[in-house]
Short mmCIF file of C-alpha atoms in Angstrom, two decimals:
data_model
loop_
_atom_site.label_atom_id
_atom_site.label_comp_id
_atom_site.label_asym_id
_atom_site.label_seq_id
_atom_site.Cartn_x
_atom_site.Cartn_y
_atom_site.Cartn_z
CA MET A 272 44.37 -13.06 15.74
CA ALA A 273 40.94 -13.88 14.32
CA ILE A 274 38.04 -13.74 16.76
CA VAL A 275 34.48 -15.00 16.65
CA SER A 276 31.69 -12.84 18.04
CA GLU A 277 27.99 -13.39 18.59
CA ILE A 278 26.09 -10.14 18.22
CA LEU A 279 22.46 -9.17 18.77
CA LEU A 280 21.19 -6.45 16.43
CA ARG A 281 17.92 -5.56 18.11
CA SER A 282 15.77 -3.82 15.50
CA GLU A 283 12.34 -4.44 14.00
CA LEU A 284 13.46 -2.55 10.87
CA LEU A 285 15.87 -5.25 9.71
CA PRO A 286 14.69 -7.49 6.85
CA LEU A 287 12.39 -10.43 7.69
CA VAL A 288 12.05 -9.61 11.40
CA GLY A 289 8.31 -9.16 10.90
CA VAL A 290 8.13 -12.52 9.13
CA ALA A 291 10.03 -14.29 11.91
CA ARG A 292 7.59 -12.91 14.48
CA SER A 293 4.68 -14.55 12.66
CA LEU A 294 6.22 -18.04 12.40
CA PRO A 295 5.45 -20.86 14.86
CA THR A 296 9.21 -21.28 15.39
CA ARG A 297 9.77 -17.47 15.50
CA GLU A 298 13.12 -17.99 13.75
CA ILE A 299 14.59 -17.81 10.25
CA SER A 300 18.12 -19.05 9.56
CA LEU A 301 20.26 -16.72 7.45
CA SER A 302 23.28 -18.30 5.76
CA GLN A 303 24.32 -15.59 3.28
CA LEU A 304 23.94 -11.84 2.94
CA ILE A 305 25.13 -10.41 -0.38
CA ARG A 306 24.91 -6.82 -1.55
CA LEU A 307 23.55 -6.65 -5.09
CA ASP A 308 23.65 -2.89 -5.62
CA ASP A 309 23.09 0.32 -3.67
CA ALA A 310 19.54 -0.55 -2.68
CA ARG A 311 19.21 -4.34 -2.65
CA PHE A 312 20.55 -7.35 -0.76
CA LEU A 313 20.31 -11.07 -1.51
CA LEU A 314 19.53 -13.24 1.53
CA MET A 315 19.78 -17.02 1.54
CA VAL A 316 17.43 -18.19 4.27
CA SER A 317 15.82 -21.36 5.56
CA VAL A 318 12.89 -22.22 7.79
CA GLU A 319 11.94 -25.41 9.57
CA PRO A 320 9.28 -27.60 7.90
CA GLU A 321 6.51 -26.56 10.30
CA ALA A 322 7.13 -22.89 9.47
CA LYS A 323 7.00 -23.27 5.66
CA ALA A 324 3.34 -22.38 5.16
CA ALA A 325 3.46 -19.35 7.45
CA PHE A 326 6.69 -18.10 5.87
CA GLU A 327 5.31 -18.27 2.34
CA ALA A 328 2.07 -16.59 3.44
CA GLU A 329 3.86 -13.68 5.11
CA VAL A 330 7.05 -13.00 3.15
CA ASP A 331 5.45 -11.45 0.06
CA ALA A 332 3.56 -8.96 2.20
CA GLN A 333 6.72 -7.44 3.67
CA PRO A 334 7.53 -3.98 2.23
CA GLU A 335 11.27 -4.73 2.11
CA VAL A 336 10.89 -7.92 0.04
CA ALA A 337 11.35 -7.37 -3.71
CA ASP A 338 11.48 -11.04 -4.72
CA VAL A 339 11.41 -14.49 -3.10
CA ARG A 340 12.15 -17.81 -4.77
CA PRO A 341 12.12 -21.31 -3.28
CA VAL A 342 15.40 -23.19 -3.63
CA GLY A 343 14.43 -26.58 -2.26
CA GLU A 344 14.18 -28.81 0.78
CA THR A 345 16.99 -30.33 2.85
CA PRO A 346 16.90 -32.29 6.11
CA LYS A 347 17.31 -28.94 7.89
CA GLY A 348 14.26 -27.33 6.32
CA TRP A 349 13.12 -25.28 3.32
CA PHE A 350 15.55 -22.89 1.62
CA TYR A 351 14.66 -19.63 -0.11
CA GLN A 352 16.41 -16.87 -2.00
CA VAL A 353 15.07 -13.49 -0.88
CA VAL A 354 15.92 -10.15 -2.48
CA THR A 355 15.25 -7.14 -0.28
CA GLN A 356 15.03 -3.49 -1.20
CA ARG A 357 16.02 -0.63 1.06
CA THR A 358 13.38 0.52 3.54
CA THR A 359 15.99 1.48 6.16
CA ASP A 360 19.66 2.43 6.09
CA GLN A 361 20.55 0.08 8.95
CA LEU A 362 22.07 -2.63 6.75
CA GLU A 363 24.50 -0.06 5.36
CA SER A 364 26.41 -0.67 8.58
CA HIS A 365 27.31 -4.09 7.13
CA ASP A 366 29.08 -2.86 4.02
CA PRO A 367 31.83 -5.53 3.64
CA SER A 368 34.25 -3.00 2.17
CA GLU A 369 34.34 -1.12 5.48
CA PHE A 370 35.56 -3.83 7.89
CA GLU A 371 37.22 -7.25 7.83
CA GLY A 372 34.50 -9.65 8.93
CA VAL A 373 32.77 -12.75 7.57
CA LEU A 374 29.28 -13.95 8.43
CA MET A 375 29.31 -17.53 9.71
CA GLU A 376 25.59 -17.77 10.38
CA ALA A 377 22.72 -15.65 11.59
CA THR A 378 19.23 -16.10 12.99
CA VAL A 379 16.39 -13.68 12.31
CA THR A 380 14.04 -13.47 15.28
CA GLY A 381 11.07 -11.32 16.22
CA GLU A 382 13.49 -8.96 18.01
CA GLY A 383 16.18 -8.58 15.35
CA TRP A 384 19.19 -10.49 14.03
CA VAL A 385 21.61 -12.64 16.02
CA GLU A 386 24.83 -12.86 14.00
CA ARG A 387 27.92 -14.99 14.44
CA LYS A 388 30.87 -13.41 12.62
CA ILE A 389 34.59 -13.98 12.29
CA PHE A 390 36.61 -10.76 12.50
CA ALA A 391 40.23 -10.22 11.57
CA ASP A 392 40.87 -8.57 14.95
CA TYR A 393 39.27 -6.51 17.70
CA GLU A 394 39.60 -3.34 15.64
CA ALA A 395 37.38 -4.85 12.94
CA LEU A 396 34.77 -5.75 15.57
CA SER A 397 34.93 -2.21 16.94
CA THR A 398 34.50 -0.81 13.43
CA LEU A 399 31.28 -2.78 12.95
CA ARG A 400 29.98 -1.67 16.32
CA ASP A 401 30.74 1.96 15.50
CA ARG A 402 29.06 1.66 12.10
CA CYS A 403 25.96 0.12 13.69
CA GLN A 404 25.78 3.04 16.11
CA ALA A 405 26.20 5.52 13.25
CA TYR A 406 23.27 3.95 11.38
CA GLY A 407 21.04 3.73 14.44
CA LEU A 408 21.25 -0.06 14.73
CA PRO A 409 21.40 -1.24 18.38
CA PHE A 410 24.46 -3.46 18.88
CA GLU A 411 24.83 -5.90 21.78
CA LEU A 412 27.86 -8.15 22.14
CA LEU A 413 26.61 -11.54 23.41
CA ASN A 414 29.77 -13.61 23.22
CA ILE A 415 33.33 -13.43 21.98
CA SER A 416 35.85 -16.20 21.32
CA SER A 417 39.44 -16.39 20.14
CA ASP A 418 38.98 -19.94 18.82
CA PRO A 419 37.06 -20.22 15.50
CA GLU A 420 36.98 -24.00 15.96
CA ARG A 421 35.17 -23.59 19.26
CA PRO A 422 33.05 -20.45 18.82
CA ASP A 423 30.92 -21.18 21.89
CA LYS A 424 33.95 -20.96 24.18
CA GLN A 425 34.32 -17.45 25.51
CA ALA A 426 37.73 -15.80 25.26
CA GLN A 427 37.94 -14.64 28.86
CA PHE A 428 41.76 -14.35 28.94
CA GLY A 429 41.87 -15.27 32.63
CA LEU A 430 39.03 -12.94 33.65
CA THR A 431 36.41 -14.12 36.10
CA ASP A 432 32.85 -14.41 34.77
CA ARG A 433 31.89 -11.17 36.53
CA GLN A 434 34.92 -9.30 35.19
CA TYR A 435 34.24 -10.56 31.68
CA GLU A 436 30.57 -9.58 31.93
CA ALA A 437 31.47 -6.07 33.09
CA MET A 438 34.11 -5.47 30.40
CA SER A 439 31.92 -6.94 27.66
CA LEU A 440 28.99 -4.71 28.63
CA ALA A 441 31.22 -1.65 28.99
CA PHE A 442 32.70 -2.26 25.53
CA SER A 443 29.29 -2.85 23.98
CA ARG A 444 27.87 0.35 25.44
CA GLY A 445 30.80 2.50 24.31
CA TYR A 446 32.47 3.02 27.68
CA TYR A 447 35.90 2.57 26.06
CA ASP A 448 35.16 4.89 23.13
CA THR A 449 36.81 8.29 22.76
CA PRO A 450 34.81 10.24 23.75
CA ARG A 451 32.81 7.85 25.90
CA SER A 452 29.22 7.22 24.88
CA ALA A 453 28.40 5.55 28.22
CA SER A 454 29.44 6.61 31.71
CA THR A 455 30.51 4.51 34.66
CA ALA A 456 27.09 5.14 36.18
CA ASP A 457 25.33 3.97 32.99
CA VAL A 458 27.16 0.63 32.90
CA ALA A 459 26.88 0.16 36.68
CA ARG A 460 23.12 0.66 36.50
CA GLU A 461 22.78 -2.16 33.98
CA LEU A 462 24.85 -4.47 36.18
CA ASP A 463 22.86 -3.40 39.26
CA ILE A 464 25.97 -2.34 41.17
CA SER A 465 27.33 0.99 42.35
CA ALA A 466 29.59 3.13 40.17
CA PRO A 467 32.57 2.73 42.58
CA ALA A 468 32.06 -1.06 42.54
CA LEU A 469 32.10 -1.05 38.73
CA SER A 470 35.24 1.07 38.62
CA ASP A 471 36.99 -1.40 40.93
CA LEU A 472 35.72 -4.36 38.90
CA LEU A 473 36.94 -2.87 35.61
CA ARG A 474 40.29 -1.86 37.11
CA ARG A 475 40.91 -5.43 38.28
CA ALA A 476 39.73 -6.82 34.93
CA GLU A 477 41.96 -4.45 32.96
CA HIS A 478 44.98 -5.35 35.11
CA ARG A 479 44.39 -9.06 34.58
CA LEU A 480 43.73 -8.64 30.85
CA ILE A 481 46.94 -6.66 30.36
CA SER A 482 48.84 -9.25 32.37
CA GLN A 483 47.48 -12.11 30.26
CA THR A 484 48.05 -10.48 26.87
CA ILE A 485 51.37 -8.68 27.38
CA ALA A 486 53.33 -11.07 29.59
CA ASN A 487 53.40 -13.92 27.06
CA GLY A 488 50.31 -15.46 28.57
CA SER A 489 51.55 -15.40 32.16
CA VAL A 490 49.84 -13.29 34.80
CA LEU A 491 51.83 -10.50 36.40
CA ASN A 492 51.00 -10.01 40.09
CA PRO A 493 47.86 -12.17 40.12
CA ILE A 494 44.87 -10.50 41.71
CA THR A 495 42.43 -12.30 43.97
CA SER A 496 39.09 -12.54 42.15
CA ARG A 497 36.05 -11.04 43.74
#
C-alpha cells in the first residue's frame, strides 16, 4: 500500500537553506531533485515574484551552487534550474536507488527542507529515515497518509489524536528500532508526560493499530480512548 509522508529535514547544510533565510517569503519551492553524478544535483526551484530580486542576489554567493539558470515566469512565480555541488554528504541519504520513494513536492525554508513523498510502503519510509540518521540529517515525521489523493488526511487507522502523536513521535525518534535509539523516557519527555503514561499510551495504540490492520479493518476488543 503506497503511503504519503510529510517530512521535516532540519539542517542548515542542505542546499539553498541559506538563500531561503534571506528571502522576504523565507521559502523556495522545490519540484525536482535529480542526481547528475557523484557530486552534483539538479534542483528545479521556484520563488514568488516578490522574492525574485533577493533570490538572484543571494543564490550565486552560496558555496554549494555550481550553476543557476532562469527558466521563466509562470502565475506561481519565477522558475530556476540550480546545479549544486557537494559541500555535505547529507543528500546522499536521498539516493533513489536505495529506497522506493518519489518526491511530490518540497519547500526549502530557513530551517531545512519540508518534503512530501510517496513511498511504496512503510519499510521504504523507514529506510529513508535510517539513511538520514546515518548521514547525520535530522528526520522528523510531520504527517503520514494512506491516501495519495488526499495527502493532508492523516492515516490514523482508528487511533486517537494523542495515540497517533505518541506513535508518530516514537517512530520518528527510533523507539521502534532494533536496537532502540530512543528510550521510553526520551519520548515521554518530548510529550511532557511520564514514562509509565507513555508506555500505557503506546500499548493502547499498538493494540488498536493491530486490531485495525489485522482484523480486516474491524477492531478487536475496542479500547476506551483516553
